[in-house]
C-alpha cells in the first residue's frame, strides 16, 4: 500500500500560519479518525503533535491544530516560530495488512 | 522518566546477523504495544511491525514480513528487532515507538519514541 501524500516542502515567515496536507484514501485517512502528526527535528526522534485527527497531547502548543475533510487531513501551525522548522509526518491507520501508513514527510522552513 | 532506551549504533558487513534492542522504563511495559519504524537516509518513516509484550502477539508490514523478526522479553521490558542476513539496503535509522494506550483502550498513534539505533551495513 502506498504512503500517504504530503507536499515535499512548505515555508512561512515568523508569525504567519501554514497548513500541511496529507492525502490518502477511503481505506485509511478518509475512513477513520485515526490520523496523527509527528514533528522531527534533524537528528532527533519523531514527536507526537496531533492524534485522532485533531487532539493535542499534553505539552504541545495550541498553535498546532489538525483537521480532516474527506481523504485529506491537514496540520495547521499558527504564529510560526523558528523552532517549528522541522520535518512533519502524517500517519493513519489503514484497513489493510499494512496497519499504519506514514506520509512521505514535509520539510517546513521558517524564513 | 518514562522512556524507551535503544541500543547503540551498529556497523555490520553484508550477510551478518544483528539484533537491536529497545528497553522501556518507568511504565508498565506489558500494557503497551511496541512498534519498529525504519527511516532510511534522507527518507521518510516506514512502519515495520509491532509486538504486544504481554503475549508476544506480533504483526508485520507486508514490506518487512520475512525480512526481520520482532521479539520481546517482558521480564526485562525489552523489545528486539533482528536480521539473520543484513544487506546494504538495511542501512537506516531504526526507531522503536510505543503505541498509545489508556484504561484498557489502545490507540492508533505512537506517543513515545526511542532515540533510534543507526544501523550501517557496508563491506
mmCIF file of C-alpha atoms in Angstrom:
data_model
loop_
_atom_site.group_PDB
_atom_site.id
_atom_site.type_symbol
_atom_site.label_atom_id
_atom_site.label_comp_id
_atom_site.label_asym_id
_atom_site.label_seq_id
_atom_site.Cartn_x
_atom_site.Cartn_y
_atom_site.Cartn_z
ATOM 1 C CA UNK A 1 0.000 0.000 0.000
ATOM 2 C CA UNK A 2 1.338 3.433 -0.958
ATOM 3 C CA UNK A 3 2.413 6.008 1.543
ATOM 4 C CA UNK A 4 0.175 8.954 2.236
ATOM 5 C CA UNK A 5 0.840 12.003 0.059
ATOM 6 C CA UNK A 6 2.319 15.150 1.562
ATOM 7 C CA UNK A 7 3.918 18.178 -0.091
ATOM 8 C CA UNK A 8 7.689 17.907 -0.017
ATOM 9 C CA UNK A 9 8.123 21.364 1.441
ATOM 10 C CA UNK A 10 6.290 24.373 2.776
ATOM 11 C CA UNK A 11 7.595 27.668 4.080
ATOM 12 C CA UNK A 12 6.404 30.647 6.019
ATOM 13 C CA UNK A 13 7.610 33.674 7.908
ATOM 14 C CA UNK A 14 7.601 34.027 11.678
ATOM 15 C CA UNK A 15 4.129 34.844 12.916
ATOM 16 C CA UNK A 16 2.380 33.509 9.831
ATOM 17 C CA UNK A 17 0.275 30.359 9.554
ATOM 18 C CA UNK A 18 0.918 27.377 7.324
ATOM 19 C CA UNK A 19 -1.002 24.235 6.503
ATOM 20 C CA UNK A 20 0.404 20.851 5.540
ATOM 21 C CA UNK A 21 -1.882 18.434 3.736
ATOM 22 C CA UNK A 22 -1.899 14.647 3.892
ATOM 23 C CA UNK A 23 -3.907 12.781 1.277
ATOM 24 C CA UNK A 24 -4.883 9.154 1.469
ATOM 25 C CA UNK A 25 -7.876 7.062 0.520
ATOM 26 C CA UNK A 26 -11.168 5.914 1.966
ATOM 27 C CA UNK A 27 -9.329 2.872 3.345
ATOM 28 C CA UNK A 28 -7.134 4.981 5.579
ATOM 29 C CA UNK A 29 -7.360 8.747 6.121
ATOM 30 C CA UNK A 30 -10.906 9.091 4.842
ATOM 31 C CA UNK A 31 -12.324 6.042 6.539
ATOM 32 C CA UNK A 32 -11.205 6.567 10.106
ATOM 33 C CA UNK A 33 -10.431 9.353 12.555
ATOM 34 C CA UNK A 34 -7.020 7.867 13.310
ATOM 35 C CA UNK A 35 -4.717 10.435 11.735
ATOM 36 C CA UNK A 36 -1.689 11.550 13.709
ATOM 37 C CA UNK A 37 1.093 14.038 13.035
ATOM 38 C CA UNK A 38 4.742 13.891 14.095
ATOM 39 C CA UNK A 39 7.429 16.552 14.218
ATOM 40 C CA UNK A 40 11.029 15.549 13.616
ATOM 41 C CA UNK A 41 13.951 17.907 14.046
ATOM 42 C CA UNK A 42 17.215 16.965 12.313
ATOM 43 C CA UNK A 43 18.939 14.100 14.072
ATOM 44 C CA UNK A 44 16.104 13.685 16.555
ATOM 45 C CA UNK A 45 13.341 11.191 17.113
ATOM 46 C CA UNK A 46 9.815 11.982 15.935
ATOM 47 C CA UNK A 47 7.472 13.638 18.424
ATOM 48 C CA UNK A 48 3.703 13.231 18.502
ATOM 49 C CA UNK A 49 1.998 16.572 17.838
ATOM 50 C CA UNK A 50 -1.591 15.629 16.934
ATOM 51 C CA UNK A 51 -3.553 12.408 17.329
ATOM 52 C CA UNK A 52 -7.001 11.222 16.269
ATOM 53 C CA UNK A 53 -7.140 13.997 13.644
ATOM 54 C CA UNK A 54 -7.375 16.979 15.959
ATOM 55 C CA UNK A 55 -6.301 16.212 19.516
ATOM 56 C CA UNK A 56 -3.126 17.616 21.042
ATOM 57 C CA UNK A 57 -1.083 15.671 23.578
ATOM 58 C CA UNK A 58 -0.329 17.388 26.825
ATOM 59 C CA UNK A 59 2.542 19.819 26.405
ATOM 60 C CA UNK A 60 2.057 20.505 22.702
ATOM 61 C CA UNK A 61 1.448 24.150 21.886
ATOM 62 C CA UNK A 62 -2.078 25.143 20.888
ATOM 63 C CA UNK A 63 -0.527 26.773 17.818
ATOM 64 C CA UNK A 64 -0.709 23.275 16.330
ATOM 65 C CA UNK A 65 -4.090 22.068 15.135
ATOM 66 C CA UNK A 66 -5.391 19.271 12.946
ATOM 67 C CA UNK A 67 -8.428 18.673 10.797
ATOM 68 C CA UNK A 68 -9.753 16.376 8.107
ATOM 69 C CA UNK A 69 -12.001 16.623 5.081
ATOM 70 C CA UNK A 70 -12.713 13.551 3.040
ATOM 71 C CA UNK A 71 -9.498 11.714 2.265
ATOM 72 C CA UNK A 72 -7.258 14.660 3.191
ATOM 73 C CA UNK A 73 -6.031 15.566 6.642
ATOM 74 C CA UNK A 74 -4.312 18.823 7.452
ATOM 75 C CA UNK A 75 -1.922 20.157 10.045
ATOM 76 C CA UNK A 76 -2.018 23.898 10.660
ATOM 77 C CA UNK A 77 0.653 25.761 12.560
ATOM 78 C CA UNK A 78 -0.246 29.295 13.511
ATOM 79 C CA UNK A 79 2.084 32.012 14.765
ATOM 80 C CA UNK A 80 5.089 30.324 13.190
ATOM 81 C CA UNK A 81 8.235 30.293 15.279
ATOM 82 C CA UNK A 82 11.767 29.475 14.228
ATOM 83 C CA UNK A 83 11.736 26.350 16.399
ATOM 84 C CA UNK A 84 8.870 24.982 14.308
ATOM 85 C CA UNK A 85 11.316 24.433 11.453
ATOM 86 C CA UNK A 86 11.394 20.643 11.125
ATOM 87 C CA UNK A 87 10.064 17.730 9.118
ATOM 88 C CA UNK A 88 6.437 16.797 9.657
ATOM 89 C CA UNK A 89 4.917 13.388 9.012
ATOM 90 C CA UNK A 90 1.303 12.356 8.954
ATOM 91 C CA UNK A 91 0.238 8.827 9.776
ATOM 92 C CA UNK A 92 -3.011 6.921 9.594
ATOM 93 C CA UNK A 93 -4.486 3.569 10.454
ATOM 94 C CA UNK A 94 -5.017 1.619 7.254
ATOM 95 C CA UNK A 95 -7.667 -1.055 6.734
ATOM 96 C CA UNK A 96 -5.180 -3.445 5.215
ATOM 97 C CA UNK A 97 -2.344 -5.700 6.254
ATOM 98 C CA UNK A 98 -0.229 -2.557 6.492
ATOM 99 C CA UNK A 99 -1.842 -1.299 9.653
ATOM 100 C CA UNK A 100 -0.019 2.007 9.779
ATOM 101 C CA UNK A 101 0.808 4.294 6.883
ATOM 102 C CA UNK A 102 3.092 7.301 7.017
ATOM 103 C CA UNK A 103 3.269 10.216 4.658
ATOM 104 C CA UNK A 104 6.479 10.985 2.833
ATOM 105 C CA UNK A 105 7.156 13.954 5.087
ATOM 106 C CA UNK A 106 7.069 17.717 4.630
ATOM 107 C CA UNK A 107 10.012 19.974 5.333
ATOM 108 C CA UNK A 108 8.866 23.197 6.968
ATOM 109 C CA UNK A 109 11.169 26.165 6.527
ATOM 110 C CA UNK A 110 10.597 29.257 8.635
ATOM 111 C CA UNK A 111 12.083 32.089 6.613
ATOM 112 C CA UNK B 1 11.406 9.275 33.469
ATOM 113 C CA UNK B 2 9.165 7.368 31.085
ATOM 114 C CA UNK B 3 11.337 6.475 28.121
ATOM 115 C CA UNK B 4 12.383 3.946 25.527
ATOM 116 C CA UNK B 5 16.118 3.333 25.557
ATOM 117 C CA UNK B 6 17.566 1.894 22.374
ATOM 118 C CA UNK B 7 20.850 0.085 21.888
ATOM 119 C CA UNK B 8 23.801 1.811 20.282
ATOM 120 C CA UNK B 9 24.817 2.251 16.688
ATOM 121 C CA UNK B 10 25.971 -0.804 14.765
ATOM 122 C CA UNK B 11 28.302 -1.246 11.815
ATOM 123 C CA UNK B 12 27.977 -4.612 10.120
ATOM 124 C CA UNK B 13 29.051 -6.362 6.976
ATOM 125 C CA UNK B 14 26.607 -7.786 4.422
ATOM 126 C CA UNK B 15 25.459 -11.251 5.388
ATOM 127 C CA UNK B 16 25.942 -10.742 9.119
ATOM 128 C CA UNK B 17 23.166 -11.096 11.661
ATOM 129 C CA UNK B 18 22.083 -8.403 14.075
ATOM 130 C CA UNK B 19 19.691 -7.820 16.940
ATOM 131 C CA UNK B 20 18.954 -4.351 18.277
ATOM 132 C CA UNK B 21 17.005 -3.605 21.407
ATOM 133 C CA UNK B 22 14.530 -1.191 22.942
ATOM 134 C CA UNK B 23 14.029 -1.110 26.719
ATOM 135 C CA UNK B 24 11.013 0.538 28.265
ATOM 136 C CA UNK B 25 11.421 2.216 31.624
ATOM 137 C CA UNK B 26 9.208 3.803 34.234
ATOM 138 C CA UNK B 27 5.927 2.468 32.844
ATOM 139 C CA UNK B 28 4.085 -0.866 32.716
ATOM 140 C CA UNK B 29 5.825 -2.338 29.707
ATOM 141 C CA UNK B 30 3.376 -5.188 29.191
ATOM 142 C CA UNK B 31 0.422 -2.833 28.665
ATOM 143 C CA UNK B 32 1.760 -1.088 25.578
ATOM 144 C CA UNK B 33 2.402 -2.372 22.071
ATOM 145 C CA UNK B 34 5.909 -1.561 20.796
ATOM 146 C CA UNK B 35 6.444 -0.790 17.105
ATOM 147 C CA UNK B 36 9.560 -0.581 14.962
ATOM 148 C CA UNK B 37 9.885 2.176 12.377
ATOM 149 C CA UNK B 38 12.571 2.469 9.704
ATOM 150 C CA UNK B 39 13.993 5.692 8.373
ATOM 151 C CA UNK B 40 16.439 5.269 5.518
ATOM 152 C CA UNK B 41 18.995 8.054 4.979
ATOM 153 C CA UNK B 42 17.228 11.243 3.955
ATOM 154 C CA UNK B 43 13.889 9.466 3.668
ATOM 155 C CA UNK B 44 10.592 9.197 5.494
ATOM 156 C CA UNK B 45 9.205 6.909 8.167
ATOM 157 C CA UNK B 46 8.086 3.359 7.438
ATOM 158 C CA UNK B 47 6.158 1.149 9.843
ATOM 159 C CA UNK B 48 7.799 -2.276 10.054
ATOM 160 C CA UNK B 49 5.790 -4.144 12.635
ATOM 161 C CA UNK B 50 4.511 -4.195 16.179
ATOM 162 C CA UNK B 51 4.510 -6.521 19.169
ATOM 163 C CA UNK B 52 2.421 -6.786 22.307
ATOM 164 C CA UNK B 53 4.801 -7.579 25.154
ATOM 165 C CA UNK B 54 2.287 -9.336 27.360
ATOM 166 C CA UNK B 55 1.657 -12.235 24.967
ATOM 167 C CA UNK B 56 4.173 -11.571 22.145
ATOM 168 C CA UNK B 57 1.413 -11.145 19.535
ATOM 169 C CA UNK B 58 3.167 -9.666 16.514
ATOM 170 C CA UNK B 59 2.024 -8.008 13.301
ATOM 171 C CA UNK B 60 4.311 -7.202 10.393
ATOM 172 C CA UNK B 61 4.016 -4.826 7.489
ATOM 173 C CA UNK B 62 3.943 -6.911 4.300
ATOM 174 C CA UNK B 63 7.021 -4.987 3.148
ATOM 175 C CA UNK B 64 9.030 -6.372 6.073
ATOM 176 C CA UNK B 65 7.403 -9.751 6.652
ATOM 177 C CA UNK B 66 10.095 -12.404 6.356
ATOM 178 C CA UNK B 67 12.856 -9.795 6.281
ATOM 179 C CA UNK B 68 13.064 -9.121 10.014
ATOM 180 C CA UNK B 69 11.938 -10.686 13.274
ATOM 181 C CA UNK B 70 10.386 -8.764 16.142
ATOM 182 C CA UNK B 71 10.502 -10.297 19.584
ATOM 183 C CA UNK B 72 10.239 -9.328 23.231
ATOM 184 C CA UNK B 73 11.493 -10.348 26.656
ATOM 185 C CA UNK B 74 8.930 -8.953 29.029
ATOM 186 C CA UNK B 75 10.942 -10.000 32.067
ATOM 187 C CA UNK B 76 13.424 -7.252 31.223
ATOM 188 C CA UNK B 77 10.986 -4.875 29.484
ATOM 189 C CA UNK B 78 12.858 -5.117 26.209
ATOM 190 C CA UNK B 79 11.762 -5.470 22.611
ATOM 191 C CA UNK B 80 14.041 -6.585 19.812
ATOM 192 C CA UNK B 81 14.408 -6.239 16.070
ATOM 193 C CA UNK B 82 16.642 -8.731 14.353
ATOM 194 C CA UNK B 83 18.024 -9.663 10.973
ATOM 195 C CA UNK B 84 19.510 -13.010 10.012
ATOM 196 C CA UNK B 85 21.408 -11.726 6.988
ATOM 197 C CA UNK B 86 21.912 -7.999 6.514
ATOM 198 C CA UNK B 87 22.227 -6.266 3.163
ATOM 199 C CA UNK B 88 23.320 -2.745 2.292
ATOM 200 C CA UNK B 89 19.684 -1.749 1.856
ATOM 201 C CA UNK B 90 19.157 -2.312 5.594
ATOM 202 C CA UNK B 91 21.297 0.746 6.300
ATOM 203 C CA UNK B 92 18.940 3.065 8.168
ATOM 204 C CA UNK B 93 17.933 4.558 11.475
ATOM 205 C CA UNK B 94 15.548 2.283 13.350
ATOM 206 C CA UNK B 95 13.160 3.684 15.942
ATOM 207 C CA UNK B 96 11.062 1.863 18.455
ATOM 208 C CA UNK B 97 7.837 3.580 19.419
ATOM 209 C CA UNK B 98 5.133 2.965 21.985
ATOM 210 C CA UNK B 99 1.531 2.689 20.868
ATOM 211 C CA UNK B 100 -0.916 4.858 22.731
ATOM 212 C CA UNK B 101 -2.900 3.117 25.464
ATOM 213 C CA UNK B 102 -5.003 4.144 28.406
ATOM 214 C CA UNK B 103 -7.512 2.401 30.654
ATOM 215 C CA UNK B 104 -7.749 -0.705 28.518
ATOM 216 C CA UNK B 105 -8.108 1.093 25.190
ATOM 217 C CA UNK B 106 -5.422 1.098 22.500
ATOM 218 C CA UNK B 107 -4.938 3.915 20.044
ATOM 219 C CA UNK B 108 -3.591 4.359 16.537
ATOM 220 C CA UNK B 109 -0.692 6.637 17.293
ATOM 221 C CA UNK B 110 2.756 6.448 18.860
ATOM 222 C CA UNK B 111 3.136 8.579 21.952
ATOM 223 C CA UNK B 112 6.707 7.746 22.962
ATOM 224 C CA UNK B 113 9.723 7.190 20.752
ATOM 225 C CA UNK B 114 13.225 5.938 21.354
ATOM 226 C CA UNK B 115 16.190 7.970 20.114
ATOM 227 C CA UNK B 116 16.881 5.493 17.340
ATOM 228 C CA UNK B 117 19.571 2.971 16.501
ATOM 229 C CA UNK B 118 21.656 3.665 13.423
ATOM 230 C CA UNK B 119 22.498 0.504 11.520
ATOM 231 C CA UNK B 120 25.156 0.743 8.830
ATOM 232 C CA UNK B 121 25.788 -2.219 6.563
ATOM 233 C CA UNK B 122 28.891 -1.907 4.465
ATOM 234 C CA UNK B 123 31.685 -4.092 3.187
#
